[in-house]
Coordinates of C-alpha atoms in Angstrom, one line a residue:
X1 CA 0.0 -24.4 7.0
X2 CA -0.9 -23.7 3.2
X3 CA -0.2 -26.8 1.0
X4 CA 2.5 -25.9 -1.6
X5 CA 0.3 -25.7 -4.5
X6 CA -1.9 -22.9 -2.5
X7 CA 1.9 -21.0 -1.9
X8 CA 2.7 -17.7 -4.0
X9 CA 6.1 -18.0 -6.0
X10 CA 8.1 -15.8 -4.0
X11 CA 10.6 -15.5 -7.2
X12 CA 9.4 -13.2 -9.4
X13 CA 7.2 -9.9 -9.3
X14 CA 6.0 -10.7 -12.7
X15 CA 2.1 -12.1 -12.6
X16 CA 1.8 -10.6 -9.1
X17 CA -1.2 -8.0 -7.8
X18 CA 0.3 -6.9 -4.6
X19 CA -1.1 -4.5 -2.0
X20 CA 0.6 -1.9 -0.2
X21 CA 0.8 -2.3 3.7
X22 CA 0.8 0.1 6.1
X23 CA 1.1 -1.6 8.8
X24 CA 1.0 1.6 11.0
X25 CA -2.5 1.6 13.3
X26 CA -1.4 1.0 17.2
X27 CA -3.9 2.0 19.8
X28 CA -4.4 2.7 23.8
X29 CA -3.0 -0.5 25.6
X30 CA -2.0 -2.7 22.7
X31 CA 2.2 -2.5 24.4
X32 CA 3.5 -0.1 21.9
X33 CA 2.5 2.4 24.0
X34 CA 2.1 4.7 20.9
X35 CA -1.2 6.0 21.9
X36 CA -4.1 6.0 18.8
X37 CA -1.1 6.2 16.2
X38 CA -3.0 7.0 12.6
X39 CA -6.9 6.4 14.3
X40 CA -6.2 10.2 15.7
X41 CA -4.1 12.4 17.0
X42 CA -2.5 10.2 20.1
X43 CA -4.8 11.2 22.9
X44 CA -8.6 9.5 23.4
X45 CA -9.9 8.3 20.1
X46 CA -13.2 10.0 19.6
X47 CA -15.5 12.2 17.3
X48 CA -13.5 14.9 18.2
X49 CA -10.1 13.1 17.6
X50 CA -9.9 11.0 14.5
X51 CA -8.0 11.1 11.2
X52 CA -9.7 7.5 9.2
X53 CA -12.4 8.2 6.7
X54 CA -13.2 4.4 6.4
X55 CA -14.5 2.1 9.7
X56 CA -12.7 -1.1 9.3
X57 CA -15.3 -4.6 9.7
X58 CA -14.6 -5.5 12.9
X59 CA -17.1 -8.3 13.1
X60 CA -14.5 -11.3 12.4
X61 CA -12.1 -9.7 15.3
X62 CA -11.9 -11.6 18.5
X63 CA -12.4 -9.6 22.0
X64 CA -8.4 -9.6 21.8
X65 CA -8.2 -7.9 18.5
X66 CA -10.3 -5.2 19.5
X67 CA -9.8 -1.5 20.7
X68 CA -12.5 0.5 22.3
X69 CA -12.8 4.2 21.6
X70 CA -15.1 6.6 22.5
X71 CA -17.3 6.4 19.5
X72 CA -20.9 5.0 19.4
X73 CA -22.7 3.5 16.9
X74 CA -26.1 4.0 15.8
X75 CA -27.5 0.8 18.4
X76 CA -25.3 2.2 20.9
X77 CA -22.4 -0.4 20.4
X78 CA -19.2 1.0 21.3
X79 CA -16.9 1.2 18.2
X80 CA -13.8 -1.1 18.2
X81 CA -11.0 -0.8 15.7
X82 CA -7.6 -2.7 15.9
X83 CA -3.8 -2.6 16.3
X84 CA -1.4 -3.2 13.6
X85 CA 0.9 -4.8 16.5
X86 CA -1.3 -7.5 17.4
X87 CA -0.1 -10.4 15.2
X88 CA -3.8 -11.7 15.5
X89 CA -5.1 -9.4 13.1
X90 CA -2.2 -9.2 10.7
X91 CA -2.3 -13.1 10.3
X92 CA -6.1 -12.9 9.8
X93 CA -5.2 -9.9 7.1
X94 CA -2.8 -12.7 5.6
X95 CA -5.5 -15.0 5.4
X96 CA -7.6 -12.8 4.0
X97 CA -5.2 -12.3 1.1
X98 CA -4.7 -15.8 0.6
X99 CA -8.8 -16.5 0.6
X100 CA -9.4 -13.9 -2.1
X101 CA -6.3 -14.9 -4.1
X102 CA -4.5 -11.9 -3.3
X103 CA -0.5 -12.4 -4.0
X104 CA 1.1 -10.4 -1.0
X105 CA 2.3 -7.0 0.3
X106 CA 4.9 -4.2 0.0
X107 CA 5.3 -3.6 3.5
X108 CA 5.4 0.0 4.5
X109 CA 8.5 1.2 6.8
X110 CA 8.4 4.9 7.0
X111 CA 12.0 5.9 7.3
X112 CA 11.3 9.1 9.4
X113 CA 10.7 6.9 12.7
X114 CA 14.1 4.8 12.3
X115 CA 16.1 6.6 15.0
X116 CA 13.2 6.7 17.4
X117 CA 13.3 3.6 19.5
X118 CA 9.4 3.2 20.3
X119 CA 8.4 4.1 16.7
X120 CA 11.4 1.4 15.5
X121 CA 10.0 -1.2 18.1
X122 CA 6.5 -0.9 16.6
X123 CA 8.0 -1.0 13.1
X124 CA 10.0 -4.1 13.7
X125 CA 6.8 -5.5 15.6
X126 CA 5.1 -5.3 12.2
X127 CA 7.4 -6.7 10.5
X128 CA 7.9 -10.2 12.5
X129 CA 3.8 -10.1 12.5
X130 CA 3.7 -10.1 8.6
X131 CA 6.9 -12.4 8.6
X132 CA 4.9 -15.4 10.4
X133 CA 1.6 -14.2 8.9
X134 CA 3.0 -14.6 5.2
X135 CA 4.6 -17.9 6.0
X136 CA 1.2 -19.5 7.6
X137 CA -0.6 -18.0 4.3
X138 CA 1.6 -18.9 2.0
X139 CA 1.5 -14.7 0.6
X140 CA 4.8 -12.8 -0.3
X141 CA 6.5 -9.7 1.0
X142 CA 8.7 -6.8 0.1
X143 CA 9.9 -4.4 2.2
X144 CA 9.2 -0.4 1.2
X145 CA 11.0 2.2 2.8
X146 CA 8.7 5.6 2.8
X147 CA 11.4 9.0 2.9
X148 CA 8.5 11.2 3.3
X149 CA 9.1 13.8 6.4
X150 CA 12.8 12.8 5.9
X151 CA 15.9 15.7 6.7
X152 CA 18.8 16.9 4.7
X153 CA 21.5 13.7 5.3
X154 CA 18.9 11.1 7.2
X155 CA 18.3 8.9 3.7
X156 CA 21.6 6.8 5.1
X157 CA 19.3 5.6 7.8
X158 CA 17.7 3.3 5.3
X159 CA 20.6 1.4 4.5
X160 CA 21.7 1.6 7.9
X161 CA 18.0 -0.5 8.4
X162 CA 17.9 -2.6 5.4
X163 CA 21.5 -4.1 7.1
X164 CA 19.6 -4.6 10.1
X165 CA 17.1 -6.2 9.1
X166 CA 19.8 -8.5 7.1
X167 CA 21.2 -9.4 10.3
X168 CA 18.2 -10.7 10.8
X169 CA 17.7 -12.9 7.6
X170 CA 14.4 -11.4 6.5
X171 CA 15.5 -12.1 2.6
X172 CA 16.2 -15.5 3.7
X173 CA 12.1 -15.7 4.1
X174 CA 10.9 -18.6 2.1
X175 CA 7.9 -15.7 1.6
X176 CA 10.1 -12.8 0.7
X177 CA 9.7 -11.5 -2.6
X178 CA 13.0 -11.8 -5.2
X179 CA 12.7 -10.7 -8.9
X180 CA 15.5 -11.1 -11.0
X181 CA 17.4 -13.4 -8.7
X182 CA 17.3 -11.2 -6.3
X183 CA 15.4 -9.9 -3.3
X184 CA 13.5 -7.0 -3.8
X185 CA 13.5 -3.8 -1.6
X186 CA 11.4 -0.6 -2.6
X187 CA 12.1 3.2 -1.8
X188 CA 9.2 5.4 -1.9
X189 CA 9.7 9.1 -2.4
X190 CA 12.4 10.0 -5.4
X191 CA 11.7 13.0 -8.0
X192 CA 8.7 14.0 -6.2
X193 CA 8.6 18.2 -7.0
X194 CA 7.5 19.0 -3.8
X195 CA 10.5 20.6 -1.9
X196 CA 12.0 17.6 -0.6
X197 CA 14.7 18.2 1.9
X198 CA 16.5 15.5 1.2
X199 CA 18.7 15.4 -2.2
X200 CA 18.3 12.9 -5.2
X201 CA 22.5 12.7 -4.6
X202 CA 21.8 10.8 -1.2
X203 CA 19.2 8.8 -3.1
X204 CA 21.7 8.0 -5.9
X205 CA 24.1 7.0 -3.1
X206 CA 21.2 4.4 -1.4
X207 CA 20.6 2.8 -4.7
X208 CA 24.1 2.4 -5.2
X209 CA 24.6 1.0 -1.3
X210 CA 21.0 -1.4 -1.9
X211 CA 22.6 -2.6 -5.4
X212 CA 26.1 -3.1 -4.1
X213 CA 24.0 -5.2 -1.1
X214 CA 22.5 -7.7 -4.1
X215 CA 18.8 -6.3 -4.4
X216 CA 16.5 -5.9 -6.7
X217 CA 15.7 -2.3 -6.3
X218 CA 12.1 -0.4 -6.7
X219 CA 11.5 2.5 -7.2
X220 CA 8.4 5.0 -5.6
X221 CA 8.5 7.6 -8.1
X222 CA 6.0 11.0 -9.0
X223 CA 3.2 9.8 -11.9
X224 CA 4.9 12.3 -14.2
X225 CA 8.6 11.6 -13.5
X226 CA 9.2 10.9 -17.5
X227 CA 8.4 14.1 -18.7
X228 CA 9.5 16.4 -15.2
X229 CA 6.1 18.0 -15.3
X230 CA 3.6 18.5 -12.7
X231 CA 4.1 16.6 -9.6
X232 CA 8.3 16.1 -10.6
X233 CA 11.4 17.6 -10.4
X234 CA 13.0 19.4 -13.0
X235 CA 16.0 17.9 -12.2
X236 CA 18.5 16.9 -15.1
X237 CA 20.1 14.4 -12.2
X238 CA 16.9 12.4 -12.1
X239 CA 16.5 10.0 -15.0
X240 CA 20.2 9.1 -14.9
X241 CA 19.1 7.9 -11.0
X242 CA 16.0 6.2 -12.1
X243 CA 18.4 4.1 -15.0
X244 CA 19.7 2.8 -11.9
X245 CA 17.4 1.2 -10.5
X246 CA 15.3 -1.9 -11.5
X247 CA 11.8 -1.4 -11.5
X248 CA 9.6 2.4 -11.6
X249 CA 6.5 2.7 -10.1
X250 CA 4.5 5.9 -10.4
X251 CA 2.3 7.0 -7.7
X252 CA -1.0 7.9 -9.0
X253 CA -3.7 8.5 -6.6
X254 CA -5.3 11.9 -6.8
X255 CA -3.5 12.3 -10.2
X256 CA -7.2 11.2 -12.1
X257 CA -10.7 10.7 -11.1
X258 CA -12.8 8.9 -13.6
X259 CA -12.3 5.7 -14.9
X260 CA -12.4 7.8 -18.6
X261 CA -9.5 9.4 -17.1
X262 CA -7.6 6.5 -15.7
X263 CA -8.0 4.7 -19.6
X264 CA -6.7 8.2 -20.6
X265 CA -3.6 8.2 -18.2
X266 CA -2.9 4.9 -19.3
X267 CA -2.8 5.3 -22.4
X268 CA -1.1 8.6 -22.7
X269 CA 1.2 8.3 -20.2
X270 CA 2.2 4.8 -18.3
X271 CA 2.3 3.3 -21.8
X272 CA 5.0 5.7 -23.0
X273 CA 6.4 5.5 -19.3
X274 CA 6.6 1.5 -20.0
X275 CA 8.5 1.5 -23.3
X276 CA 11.0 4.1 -21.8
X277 CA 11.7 1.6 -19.4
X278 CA 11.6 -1.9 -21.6
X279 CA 14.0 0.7 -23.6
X280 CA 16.5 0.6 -20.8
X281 CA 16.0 -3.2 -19.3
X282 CA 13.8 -1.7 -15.9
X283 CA 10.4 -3.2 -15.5
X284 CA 7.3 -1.1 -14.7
X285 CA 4.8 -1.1 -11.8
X286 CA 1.5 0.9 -12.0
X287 CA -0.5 1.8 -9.1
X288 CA -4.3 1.8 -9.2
X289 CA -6.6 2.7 -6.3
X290 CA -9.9 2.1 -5.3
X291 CA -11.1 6.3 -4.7
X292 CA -10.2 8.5 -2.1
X293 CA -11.0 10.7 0.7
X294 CA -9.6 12.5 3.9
X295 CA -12.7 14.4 5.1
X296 CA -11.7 13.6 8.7
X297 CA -8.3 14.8 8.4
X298 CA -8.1 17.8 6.3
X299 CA -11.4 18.0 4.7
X300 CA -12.2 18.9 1.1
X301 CA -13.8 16.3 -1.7
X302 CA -12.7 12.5 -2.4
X303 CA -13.4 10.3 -5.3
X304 CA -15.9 8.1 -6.1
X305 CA -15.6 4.4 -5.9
X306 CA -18.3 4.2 -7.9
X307 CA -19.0 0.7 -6.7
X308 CA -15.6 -0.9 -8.0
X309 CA -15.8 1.1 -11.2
X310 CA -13.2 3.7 -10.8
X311 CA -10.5 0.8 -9.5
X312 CA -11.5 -2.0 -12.3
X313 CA -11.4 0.5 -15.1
X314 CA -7.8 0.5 -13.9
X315 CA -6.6 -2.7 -13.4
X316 CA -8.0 -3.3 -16.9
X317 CA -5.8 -0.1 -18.0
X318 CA -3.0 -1.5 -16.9
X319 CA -3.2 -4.9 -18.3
X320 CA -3.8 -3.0 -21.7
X321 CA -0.8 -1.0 -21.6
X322 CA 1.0 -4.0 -21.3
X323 CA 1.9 -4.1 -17.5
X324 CA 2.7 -7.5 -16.0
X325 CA 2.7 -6.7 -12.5
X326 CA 0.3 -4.3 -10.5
X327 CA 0.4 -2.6 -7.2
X328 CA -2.4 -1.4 -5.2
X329 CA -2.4 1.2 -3.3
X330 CA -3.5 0.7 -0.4
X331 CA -4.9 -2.8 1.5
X332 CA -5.4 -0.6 5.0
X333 CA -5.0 2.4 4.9
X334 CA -8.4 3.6 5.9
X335 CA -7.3 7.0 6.6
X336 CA -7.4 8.2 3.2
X337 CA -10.2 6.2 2.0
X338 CA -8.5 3.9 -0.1
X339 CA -8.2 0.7 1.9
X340 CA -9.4 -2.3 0.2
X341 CA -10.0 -4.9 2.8
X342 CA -13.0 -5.5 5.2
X343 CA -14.4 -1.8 5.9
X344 CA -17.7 -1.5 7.8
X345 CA -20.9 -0.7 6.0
X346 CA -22.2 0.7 9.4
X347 CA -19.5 3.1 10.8
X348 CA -20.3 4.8 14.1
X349 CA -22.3 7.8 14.4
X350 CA -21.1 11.7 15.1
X351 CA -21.9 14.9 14.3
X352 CA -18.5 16.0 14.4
X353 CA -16.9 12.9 12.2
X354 CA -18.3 11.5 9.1
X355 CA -17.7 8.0 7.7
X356 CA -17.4 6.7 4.4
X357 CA -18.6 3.0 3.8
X358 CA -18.4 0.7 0.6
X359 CA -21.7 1.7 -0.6
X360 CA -23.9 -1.1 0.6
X361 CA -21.4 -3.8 -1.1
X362 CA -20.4 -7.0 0.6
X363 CA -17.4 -6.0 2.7
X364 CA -15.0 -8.2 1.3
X365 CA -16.4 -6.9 -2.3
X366 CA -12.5 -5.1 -2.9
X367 CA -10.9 -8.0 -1.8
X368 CA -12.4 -10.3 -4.2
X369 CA -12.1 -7.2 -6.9
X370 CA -8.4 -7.5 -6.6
X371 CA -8.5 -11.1 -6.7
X372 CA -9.9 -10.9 -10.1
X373 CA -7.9 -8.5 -10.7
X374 CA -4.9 -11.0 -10.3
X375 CA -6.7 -13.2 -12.7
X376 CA -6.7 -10.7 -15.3
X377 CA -3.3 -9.7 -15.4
X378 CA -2.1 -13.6 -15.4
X379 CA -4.8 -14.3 -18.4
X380 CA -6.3 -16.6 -16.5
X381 CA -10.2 -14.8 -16.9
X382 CA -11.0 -12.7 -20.1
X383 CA -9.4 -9.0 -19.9
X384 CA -13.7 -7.2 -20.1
X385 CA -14.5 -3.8 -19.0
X386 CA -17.6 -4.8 -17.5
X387 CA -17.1 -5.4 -13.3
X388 CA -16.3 -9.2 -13.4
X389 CA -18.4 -9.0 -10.1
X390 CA -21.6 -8.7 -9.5
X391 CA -23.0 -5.8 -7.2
X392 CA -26.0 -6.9 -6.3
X393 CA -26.4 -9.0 -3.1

């Protein structure tokens, strides 16, 4: 167990640089019987089946953390990848966040599998593995309920859940994040522009049901939600839902590509975005993210990590603008490029499937990249511009 002093204070979301979690990889024989859920399209994982752009480092697995598919690398090896159900590897992700001085996780729970009983048994799965993982590690959690793929009338499923997972004293975690007094629950998916077919009304009824239940409630909202353009409704119901609420967080990947523009986003919009809400008594989360890429599942161009670049320039953005808490999107998810722990610098080889790596770096370089990062916000290590690691080895 973690000695107190090692332990993240579970009480407050201010100070914190916490990752998302997605929690959702399950492969051939690990019991969910799921098939290769998120490594490819359920049936053999191979070059001609797979939807990751990143290989994760499997050379810390043991033989019981590992999945074989039908890719080879270079020397022949067979390549292994893992299950998000085995609570093996989600404690040893735990650790690794507690090593590298990362603060914890918003754990992902896509609402769109609730009602189906294998996709809820992997879910809850998940959940008791980063339960016991956070405890041992002395890291924090949130839950984060995803709407995307959601129907007309299903958002009541969530609170349906979240009373569920009450039953089962999840807030009651010595490990489970609270801000304001509080435990915090997020909702990812409200204002987006993009033809929901859902309705902001059932969201402005889940808010109401979470803050009638005594949470803290956080918001997953579209990058340009202030001013309704671009990737947001036009809505006039929105911003009298989002005054609701108790903390915005705007999603941003894909929405710049430089670290000039990241400084530029910052400045021009999630400053603004941050005064609106210190305006109206809601705190504010900005997202940052490493680069991006899904070549292996619907092709097209990524961006550039340029070496930690692109994600420091905005970590250090956010601190600027006067953000107190960060989230990072994403800690695993390897499928669009932008997880940020241990990814292999020698993926398999295929001429049907190509891999990104992380450029030669150490693999645990964005790990210890969002440790710092921690640092930074908290004051604790000089706000530079200039990578505070080096990337030479």
């Amino acid at each position: 167990c973690i000695r107190d002093s090692h332990r993240v204070d579970a009480k407050t979301l201010d100070g914190k640089i916490l990752c998302g979690y997605q929690g959702w990889f399950s492969c051939e024989g690990d019991g969910a019987n799921l098939g290769w859920v998120h490594w490819g399209r359920r049936r053999r994982m191979g070059p001609d089946n797979v939807t990751v752009d990143l290989w994760p480092d499997m050379s810390e697995l043991d033989a019981d953390e590992k999945y074989a598919t039908d890719f080879r690398h270079a020397d022949g090896r067979v390549g292994e990848v893992f299950s998000s159900v085995n609570p093996k590897t989600v404690d040893r992700h735990f650790r690794w966040m507690h090593d590298y001085g990362i603060d914890g996780v918003f754990l992902q729970r896509f609402a769109n599998g609730l009602k189906n009983e294998r996709l809820r048994a992997q879910k809850n799965k998940v959940l008791a593995n980063a339960r016991s993982a956070s405890e041992r590690h002395g890291r924090v959690y949130a839950v984060m309920y995803d709407l995307s793929g959601l129907k007309s009338g299903q958002v009541a499923h969530v609170l349906e859940d979240w009373r569920n997972l009450g039953r089962q004293q999840v807030t009651e975690d010595d490990t489970y994040l609270h801000h304001d007094g509080k435990p915090v629950v997020a909702v990812w998916g409200i204002g987006f522009g993009d033809d929901r077919d859902y309705s902001l009304k059932e969201c402005k009824a889940l808010i109401d049901g979470l803050k009638l239940d005594g949470c803290t409630v956080m918001l997953g909202v579209p990058s340009w939600w202030r001013q309704q353009e671009r990737d947001a409704t036009r809505s006039p119901e929105l911003h009298p839902i989002l005054e609701s609420a108790d903390i915005l967080s705007p999603w941003t990947v894909g929405r710049y590509r430089t670290p000039k523009q990241a400084s530029r986003h910052a400045q021009e919009v999630w400053k603004p975005d941050l005064e609106w809400c210190h305006d109206r008594n809601l705190d504010f989360l900005p997202v940052v993210y490493p680069g991006f890429s899904w070549k292996n599942l619907h092709g097209g161009e990524g961006i550039p990590r340029l070496k930690g670049r692109f994600l420091w320039s905005q970590i250090v953005a956010a601190k600027r603008s006067g953000a107190k808490m960060i989230y990072v999107a994403m800690f695993d998810e390897v499928d669009e490029g932008t997880a940020i722990f241990k990814c292999s610098n020698d993926p398999p080889v295929s001429k049907d499937a190509q891999f990104l790596t992380y450029e030669g770096l150490p693999t645990d370089f964005y790990l210890r990249l969002v440790g710092k990062g921690g640092q930074v916000l908290r004051g604790e290590i000089p706000l530079k511009d200039e990578l505070p690691l080096s990337i030479e080895h």
